[in-house]
mmCIF file of C-alpha atoms in Angstrom:
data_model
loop_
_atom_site.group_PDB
_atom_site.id
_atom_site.type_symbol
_atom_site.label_atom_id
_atom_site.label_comp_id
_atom_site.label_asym_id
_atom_site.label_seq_id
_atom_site.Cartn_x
_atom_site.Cartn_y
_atom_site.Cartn_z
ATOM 1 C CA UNK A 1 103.273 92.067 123.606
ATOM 2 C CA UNK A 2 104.074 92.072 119.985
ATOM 3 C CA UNK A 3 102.082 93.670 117.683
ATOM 4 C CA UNK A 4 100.256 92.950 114.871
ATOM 5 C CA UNK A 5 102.450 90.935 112.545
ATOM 6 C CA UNK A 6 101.898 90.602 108.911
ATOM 7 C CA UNK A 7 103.795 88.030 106.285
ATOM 8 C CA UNK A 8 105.148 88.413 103.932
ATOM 9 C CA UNK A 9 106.111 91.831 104.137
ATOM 10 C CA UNK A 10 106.731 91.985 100.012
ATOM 11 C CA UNK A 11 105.299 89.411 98.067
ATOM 12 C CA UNK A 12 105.395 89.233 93.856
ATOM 13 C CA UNK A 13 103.764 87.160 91.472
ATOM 14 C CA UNK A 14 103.281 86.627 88.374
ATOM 15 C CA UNK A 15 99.688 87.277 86.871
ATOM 16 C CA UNK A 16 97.311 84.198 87.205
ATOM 17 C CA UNK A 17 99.372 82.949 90.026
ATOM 18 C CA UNK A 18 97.688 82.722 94.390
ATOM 19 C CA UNK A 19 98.953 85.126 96.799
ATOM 20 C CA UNK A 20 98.166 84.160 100.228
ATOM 21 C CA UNK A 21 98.976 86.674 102.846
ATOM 22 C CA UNK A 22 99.072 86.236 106.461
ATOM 23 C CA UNK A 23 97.926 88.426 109.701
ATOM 24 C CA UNK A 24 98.364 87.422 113.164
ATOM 25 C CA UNK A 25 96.780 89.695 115.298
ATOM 26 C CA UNK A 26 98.039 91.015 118.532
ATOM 27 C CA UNK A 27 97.806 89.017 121.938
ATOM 28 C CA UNK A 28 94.000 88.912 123.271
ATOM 29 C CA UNK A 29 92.466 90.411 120.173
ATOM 30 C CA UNK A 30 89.966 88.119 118.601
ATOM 31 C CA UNK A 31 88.587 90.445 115.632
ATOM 32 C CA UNK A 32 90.422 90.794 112.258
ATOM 33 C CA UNK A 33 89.969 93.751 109.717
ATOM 34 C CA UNK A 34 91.562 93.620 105.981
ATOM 35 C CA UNK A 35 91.841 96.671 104.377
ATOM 36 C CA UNK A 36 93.452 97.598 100.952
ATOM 37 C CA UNK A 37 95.326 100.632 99.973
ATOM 38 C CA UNK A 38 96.513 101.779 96.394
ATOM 39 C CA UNK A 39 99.435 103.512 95.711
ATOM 40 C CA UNK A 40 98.482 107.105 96.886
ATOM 41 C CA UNK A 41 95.436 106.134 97.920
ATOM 42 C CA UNK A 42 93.225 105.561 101.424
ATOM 43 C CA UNK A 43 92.424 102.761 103.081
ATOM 44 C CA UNK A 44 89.450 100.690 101.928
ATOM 45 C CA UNK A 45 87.643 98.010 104.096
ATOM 46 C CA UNK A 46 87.795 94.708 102.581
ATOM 47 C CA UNK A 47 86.301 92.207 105.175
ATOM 48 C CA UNK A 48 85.743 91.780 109.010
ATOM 49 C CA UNK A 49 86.453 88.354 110.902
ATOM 50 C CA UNK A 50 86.247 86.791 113.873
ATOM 51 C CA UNK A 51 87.241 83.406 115.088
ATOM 52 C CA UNK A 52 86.102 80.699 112.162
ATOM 53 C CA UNK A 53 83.416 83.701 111.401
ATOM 54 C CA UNK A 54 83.038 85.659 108.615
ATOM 55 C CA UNK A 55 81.233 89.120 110.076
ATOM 56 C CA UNK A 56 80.975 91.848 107.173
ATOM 57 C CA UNK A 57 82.919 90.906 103.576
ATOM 58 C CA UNK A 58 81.028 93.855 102.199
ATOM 59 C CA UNK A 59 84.600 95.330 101.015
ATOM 60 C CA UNK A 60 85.606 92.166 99.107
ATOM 61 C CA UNK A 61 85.343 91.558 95.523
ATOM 62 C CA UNK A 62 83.173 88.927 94.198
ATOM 63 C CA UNK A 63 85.493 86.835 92.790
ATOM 64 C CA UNK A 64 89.116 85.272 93.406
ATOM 65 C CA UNK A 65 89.369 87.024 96.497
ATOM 66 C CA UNK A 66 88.658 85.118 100.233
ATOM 67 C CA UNK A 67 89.332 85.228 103.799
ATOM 68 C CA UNK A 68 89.331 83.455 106.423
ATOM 69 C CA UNK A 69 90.543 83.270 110.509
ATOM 70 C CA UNK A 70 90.704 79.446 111.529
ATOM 71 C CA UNK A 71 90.566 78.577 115.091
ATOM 72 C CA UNK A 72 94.276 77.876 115.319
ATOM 73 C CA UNK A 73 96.674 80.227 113.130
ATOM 74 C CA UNK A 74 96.660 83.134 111.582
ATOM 75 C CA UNK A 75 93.816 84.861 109.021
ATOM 76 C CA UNK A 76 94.936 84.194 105.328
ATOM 77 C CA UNK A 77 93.741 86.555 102.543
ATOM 78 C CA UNK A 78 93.991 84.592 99.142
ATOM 79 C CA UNK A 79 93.537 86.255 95.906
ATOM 80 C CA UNK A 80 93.344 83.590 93.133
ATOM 81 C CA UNK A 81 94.572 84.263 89.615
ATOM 82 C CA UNK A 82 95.839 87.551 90.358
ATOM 83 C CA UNK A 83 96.135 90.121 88.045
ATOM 84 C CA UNK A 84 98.266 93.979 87.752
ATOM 85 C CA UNK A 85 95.146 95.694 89.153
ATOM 86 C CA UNK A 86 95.466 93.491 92.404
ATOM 87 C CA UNK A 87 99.082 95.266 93.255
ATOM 88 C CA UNK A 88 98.533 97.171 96.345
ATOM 89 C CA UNK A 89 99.364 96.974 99.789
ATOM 90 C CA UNK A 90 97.433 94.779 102.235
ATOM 91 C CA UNK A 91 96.907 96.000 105.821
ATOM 92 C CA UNK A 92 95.675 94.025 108.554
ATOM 93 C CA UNK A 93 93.774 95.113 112.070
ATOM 94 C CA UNK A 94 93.194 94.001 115.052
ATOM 95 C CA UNK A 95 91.064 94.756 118.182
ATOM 96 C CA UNK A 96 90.181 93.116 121.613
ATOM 97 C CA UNK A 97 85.978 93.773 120.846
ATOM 98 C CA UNK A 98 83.665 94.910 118.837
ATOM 99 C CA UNK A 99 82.420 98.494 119.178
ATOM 100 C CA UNK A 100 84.901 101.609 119.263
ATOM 101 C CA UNK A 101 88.050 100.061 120.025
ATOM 102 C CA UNK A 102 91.117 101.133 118.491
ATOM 103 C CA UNK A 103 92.217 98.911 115.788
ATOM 104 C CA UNK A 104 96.077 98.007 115.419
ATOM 105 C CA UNK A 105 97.622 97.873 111.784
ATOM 106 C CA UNK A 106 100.377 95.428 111.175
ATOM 107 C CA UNK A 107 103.277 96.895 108.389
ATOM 108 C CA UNK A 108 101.347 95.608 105.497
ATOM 109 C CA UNK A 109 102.184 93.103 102.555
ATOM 110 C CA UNK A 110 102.941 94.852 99.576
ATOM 111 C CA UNK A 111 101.645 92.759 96.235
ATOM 112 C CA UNK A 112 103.231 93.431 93.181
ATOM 113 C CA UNK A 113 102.007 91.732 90.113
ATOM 114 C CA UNK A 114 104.320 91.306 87.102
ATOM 115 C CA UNK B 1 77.235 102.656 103.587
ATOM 116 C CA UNK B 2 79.596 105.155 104.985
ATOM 117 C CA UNK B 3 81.230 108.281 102.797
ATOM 118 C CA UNK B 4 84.428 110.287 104.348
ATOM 119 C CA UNK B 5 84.976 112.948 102.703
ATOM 120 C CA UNK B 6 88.619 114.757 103.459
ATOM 121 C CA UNK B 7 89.828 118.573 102.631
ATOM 122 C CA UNK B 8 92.757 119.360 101.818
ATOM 123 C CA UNK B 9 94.823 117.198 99.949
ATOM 124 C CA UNK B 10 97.926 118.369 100.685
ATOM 125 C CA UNK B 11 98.836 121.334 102.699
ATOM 126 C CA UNK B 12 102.210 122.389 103.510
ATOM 127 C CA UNK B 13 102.899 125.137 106.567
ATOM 128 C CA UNK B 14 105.424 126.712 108.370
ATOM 129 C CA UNK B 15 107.010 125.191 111.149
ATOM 130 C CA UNK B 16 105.876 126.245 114.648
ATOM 131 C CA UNK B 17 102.266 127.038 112.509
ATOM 132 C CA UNK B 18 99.377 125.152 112.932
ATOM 133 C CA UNK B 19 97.749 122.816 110.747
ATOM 134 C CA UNK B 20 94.322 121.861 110.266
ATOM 135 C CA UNK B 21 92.417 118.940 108.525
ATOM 136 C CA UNK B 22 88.693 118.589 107.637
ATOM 137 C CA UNK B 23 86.054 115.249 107.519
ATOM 138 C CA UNK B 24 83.056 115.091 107.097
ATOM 139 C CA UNK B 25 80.751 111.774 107.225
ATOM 140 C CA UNK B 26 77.300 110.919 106.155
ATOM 141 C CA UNK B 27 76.152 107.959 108.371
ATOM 142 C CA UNK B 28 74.441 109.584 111.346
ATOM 143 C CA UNK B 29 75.427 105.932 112.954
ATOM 144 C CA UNK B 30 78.965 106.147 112.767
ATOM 145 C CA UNK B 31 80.033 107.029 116.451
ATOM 146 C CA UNK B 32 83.627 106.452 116.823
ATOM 147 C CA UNK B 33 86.374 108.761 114.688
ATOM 148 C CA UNK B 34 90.109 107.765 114.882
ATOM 149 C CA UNK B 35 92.746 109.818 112.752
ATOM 150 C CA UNK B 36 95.721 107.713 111.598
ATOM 151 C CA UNK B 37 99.354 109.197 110.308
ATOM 152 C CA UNK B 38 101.123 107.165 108.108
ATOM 153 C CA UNK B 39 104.662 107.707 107.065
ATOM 154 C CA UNK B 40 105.994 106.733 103.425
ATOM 155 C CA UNK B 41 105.909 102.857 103.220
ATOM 156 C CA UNK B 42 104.806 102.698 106.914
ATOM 157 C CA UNK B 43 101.574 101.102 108.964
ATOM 158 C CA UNK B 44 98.769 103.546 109.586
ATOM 159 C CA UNK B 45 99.076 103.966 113.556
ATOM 160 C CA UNK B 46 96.636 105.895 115.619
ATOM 161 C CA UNK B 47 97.698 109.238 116.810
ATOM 162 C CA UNK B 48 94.377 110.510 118.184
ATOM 163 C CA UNK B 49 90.697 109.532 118.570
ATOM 164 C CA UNK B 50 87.023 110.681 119.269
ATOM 165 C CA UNK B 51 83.656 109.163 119.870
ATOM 166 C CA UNK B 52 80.262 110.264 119.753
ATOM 167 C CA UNK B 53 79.709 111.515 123.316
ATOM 168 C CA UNK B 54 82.204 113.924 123.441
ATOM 169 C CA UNK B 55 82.846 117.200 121.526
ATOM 170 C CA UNK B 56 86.727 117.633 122.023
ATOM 171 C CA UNK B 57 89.456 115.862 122.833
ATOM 172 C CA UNK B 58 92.957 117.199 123.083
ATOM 173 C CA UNK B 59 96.783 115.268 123.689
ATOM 174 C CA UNK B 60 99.569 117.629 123.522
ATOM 175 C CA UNK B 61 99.683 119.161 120.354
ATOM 176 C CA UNK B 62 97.258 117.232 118.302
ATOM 177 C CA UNK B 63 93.610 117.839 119.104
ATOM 178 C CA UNK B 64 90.031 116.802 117.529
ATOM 179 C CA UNK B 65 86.419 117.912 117.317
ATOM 180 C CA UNK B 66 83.597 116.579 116.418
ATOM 181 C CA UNK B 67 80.207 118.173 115.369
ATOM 182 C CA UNK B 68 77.785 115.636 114.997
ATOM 183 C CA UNK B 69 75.133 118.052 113.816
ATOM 184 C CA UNK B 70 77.273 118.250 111.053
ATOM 185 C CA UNK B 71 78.534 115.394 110.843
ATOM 186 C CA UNK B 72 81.822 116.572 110.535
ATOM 187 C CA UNK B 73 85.082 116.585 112.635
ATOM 188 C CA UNK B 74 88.474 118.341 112.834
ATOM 189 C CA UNK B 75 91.971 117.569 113.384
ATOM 190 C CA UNK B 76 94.272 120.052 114.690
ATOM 191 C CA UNK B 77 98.473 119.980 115.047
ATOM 192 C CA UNK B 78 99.639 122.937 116.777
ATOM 193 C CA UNK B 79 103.466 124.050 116.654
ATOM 194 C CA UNK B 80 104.090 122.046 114.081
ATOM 195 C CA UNK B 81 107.369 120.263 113.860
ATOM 196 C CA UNK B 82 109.069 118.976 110.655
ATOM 197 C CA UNK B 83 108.587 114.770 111.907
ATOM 198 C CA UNK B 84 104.756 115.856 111.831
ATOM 199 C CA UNK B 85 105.673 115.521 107.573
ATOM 200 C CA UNK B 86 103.038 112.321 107.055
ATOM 201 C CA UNK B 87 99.971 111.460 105.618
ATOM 202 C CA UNK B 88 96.773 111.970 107.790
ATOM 203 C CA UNK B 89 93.508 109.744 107.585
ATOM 204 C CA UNK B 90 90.495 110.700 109.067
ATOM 205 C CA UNK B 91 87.917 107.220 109.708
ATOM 206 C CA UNK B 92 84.324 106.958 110.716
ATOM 207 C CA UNK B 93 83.158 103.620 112.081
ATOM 208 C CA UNK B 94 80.645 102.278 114.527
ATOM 209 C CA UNK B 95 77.626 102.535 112.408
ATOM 210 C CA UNK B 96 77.881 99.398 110.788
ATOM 211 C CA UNK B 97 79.834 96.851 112.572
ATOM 212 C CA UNK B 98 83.685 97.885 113.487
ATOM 213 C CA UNK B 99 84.377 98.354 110.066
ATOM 214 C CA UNK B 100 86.299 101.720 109.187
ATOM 215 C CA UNK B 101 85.530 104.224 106.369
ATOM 216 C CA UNK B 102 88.531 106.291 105.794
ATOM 217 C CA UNK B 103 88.940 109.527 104.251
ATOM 218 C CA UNK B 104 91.227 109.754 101.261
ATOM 219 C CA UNK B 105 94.303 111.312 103.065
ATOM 220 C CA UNK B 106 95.696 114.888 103.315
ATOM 221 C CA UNK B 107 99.989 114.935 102.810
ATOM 222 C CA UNK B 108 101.544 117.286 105.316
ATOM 223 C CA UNK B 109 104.409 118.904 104.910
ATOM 224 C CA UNK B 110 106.095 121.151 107.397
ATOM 225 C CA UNK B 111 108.844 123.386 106.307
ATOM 226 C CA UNK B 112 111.617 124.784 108.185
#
């Protein structure tokens, strides 16, 4: 059962430029959790999806940034117009239900914007 | 919303000593508490977790409590080993959705 998988794992653009990163979760799990870390930082919620469903985007910025988990494929974070402040690294979860289940990370995407 | 607060930092011990990290959370809703480790340029994985019902939970060397009263809970690492050398994140979640909180990280080091 592979786990979570994440592409790509490094990804650089230039500023103004898309990123588009990709999470697949693991096998069975329906629920998908984006979470952001800065360098030397923790982990901060970004948004919560299910199938086709956005649940909880409280985490995401109000602009440039979106989500989204289509029926068929993997979710897709996009950041439009991206700029040096958006360099972090990207960490996807996944779990089989809702409540108190232990959420899987995938190895990240690593932005860097030049 | 959900605040994690984390103590220390950093901490750096002896090996074969034991270590100890502090959270402490302010949503009275949150009832599940995972603690991640997280290796240099490495995933987050789950070494140990806790939910509301219980007060301890132990695997090995690692162990957790939680005080609810509190609101705050405990990791400890007992004869530490130098592989133990990570960062530790303490989450709260359950409150609001399945959306995690995490505390802002405590580096490890053990020393031979």
């Amino acid at each position: 059962n592979a786990g979570v998988m994440q592409n790509p794992r490094h990804l650089v653009r230039r500023r103004g430029q898309e990123a588009r990163l990709r999470c697949s979760p693991m096998k069975g799990h329906s629920h998908v959790y984006w979470y952001r870390q800065l360098p030397e930082e923790g982990l901060k919620f970004m948004v919560y999806l299910q199938k086709e469903n956005i649940i909880d985007e409280s985490g995401m910025p109000k602009e440039r940034f979106s989500a989204e988990f289509p029926k068929e494929g993997p979710s897709i974070l996009r950041i439009q117009q991206v700029v040096r402040g958006d360099s972090a690294a990207y960490f996807c979860a996944s779990s089989p239900r809702q409540e108190n289940t232990e959420a899987f990370f995938g190895q990240g995407t690593r932005l860097t914007v030049v | 919303g959900e605040n994690v607060e984390q103590h220390p930092s950093t901490l750096s011990v002896q090996e074969g000593d034991s270590a100890v990290i502090k959270c402490t959370y302010s949503d009275s809703a949150s009832n599940y508490f995972p603690w991640y480790k997280q290796e240099l340029g490495k995933r987050p994985q789950l070494i140990i977790d806790i939910r509301s019902n219980v007060g301890e939970k132990k695997d090995q060397r690692i162990a957790v409590t939680l005080n609810k009263t509190a609101k705050h809970f405990s990791l400890h690492i007992t004869e530490t080993q130098p592989e133990d050398s990570a960062v530790y994140f303490c989450a709260a979640g359950g409150g609001g959705g399945n959306k995690l909180t995490f505390g802002t990280g405590t580096q490890l080091k053990v020393e031979l």
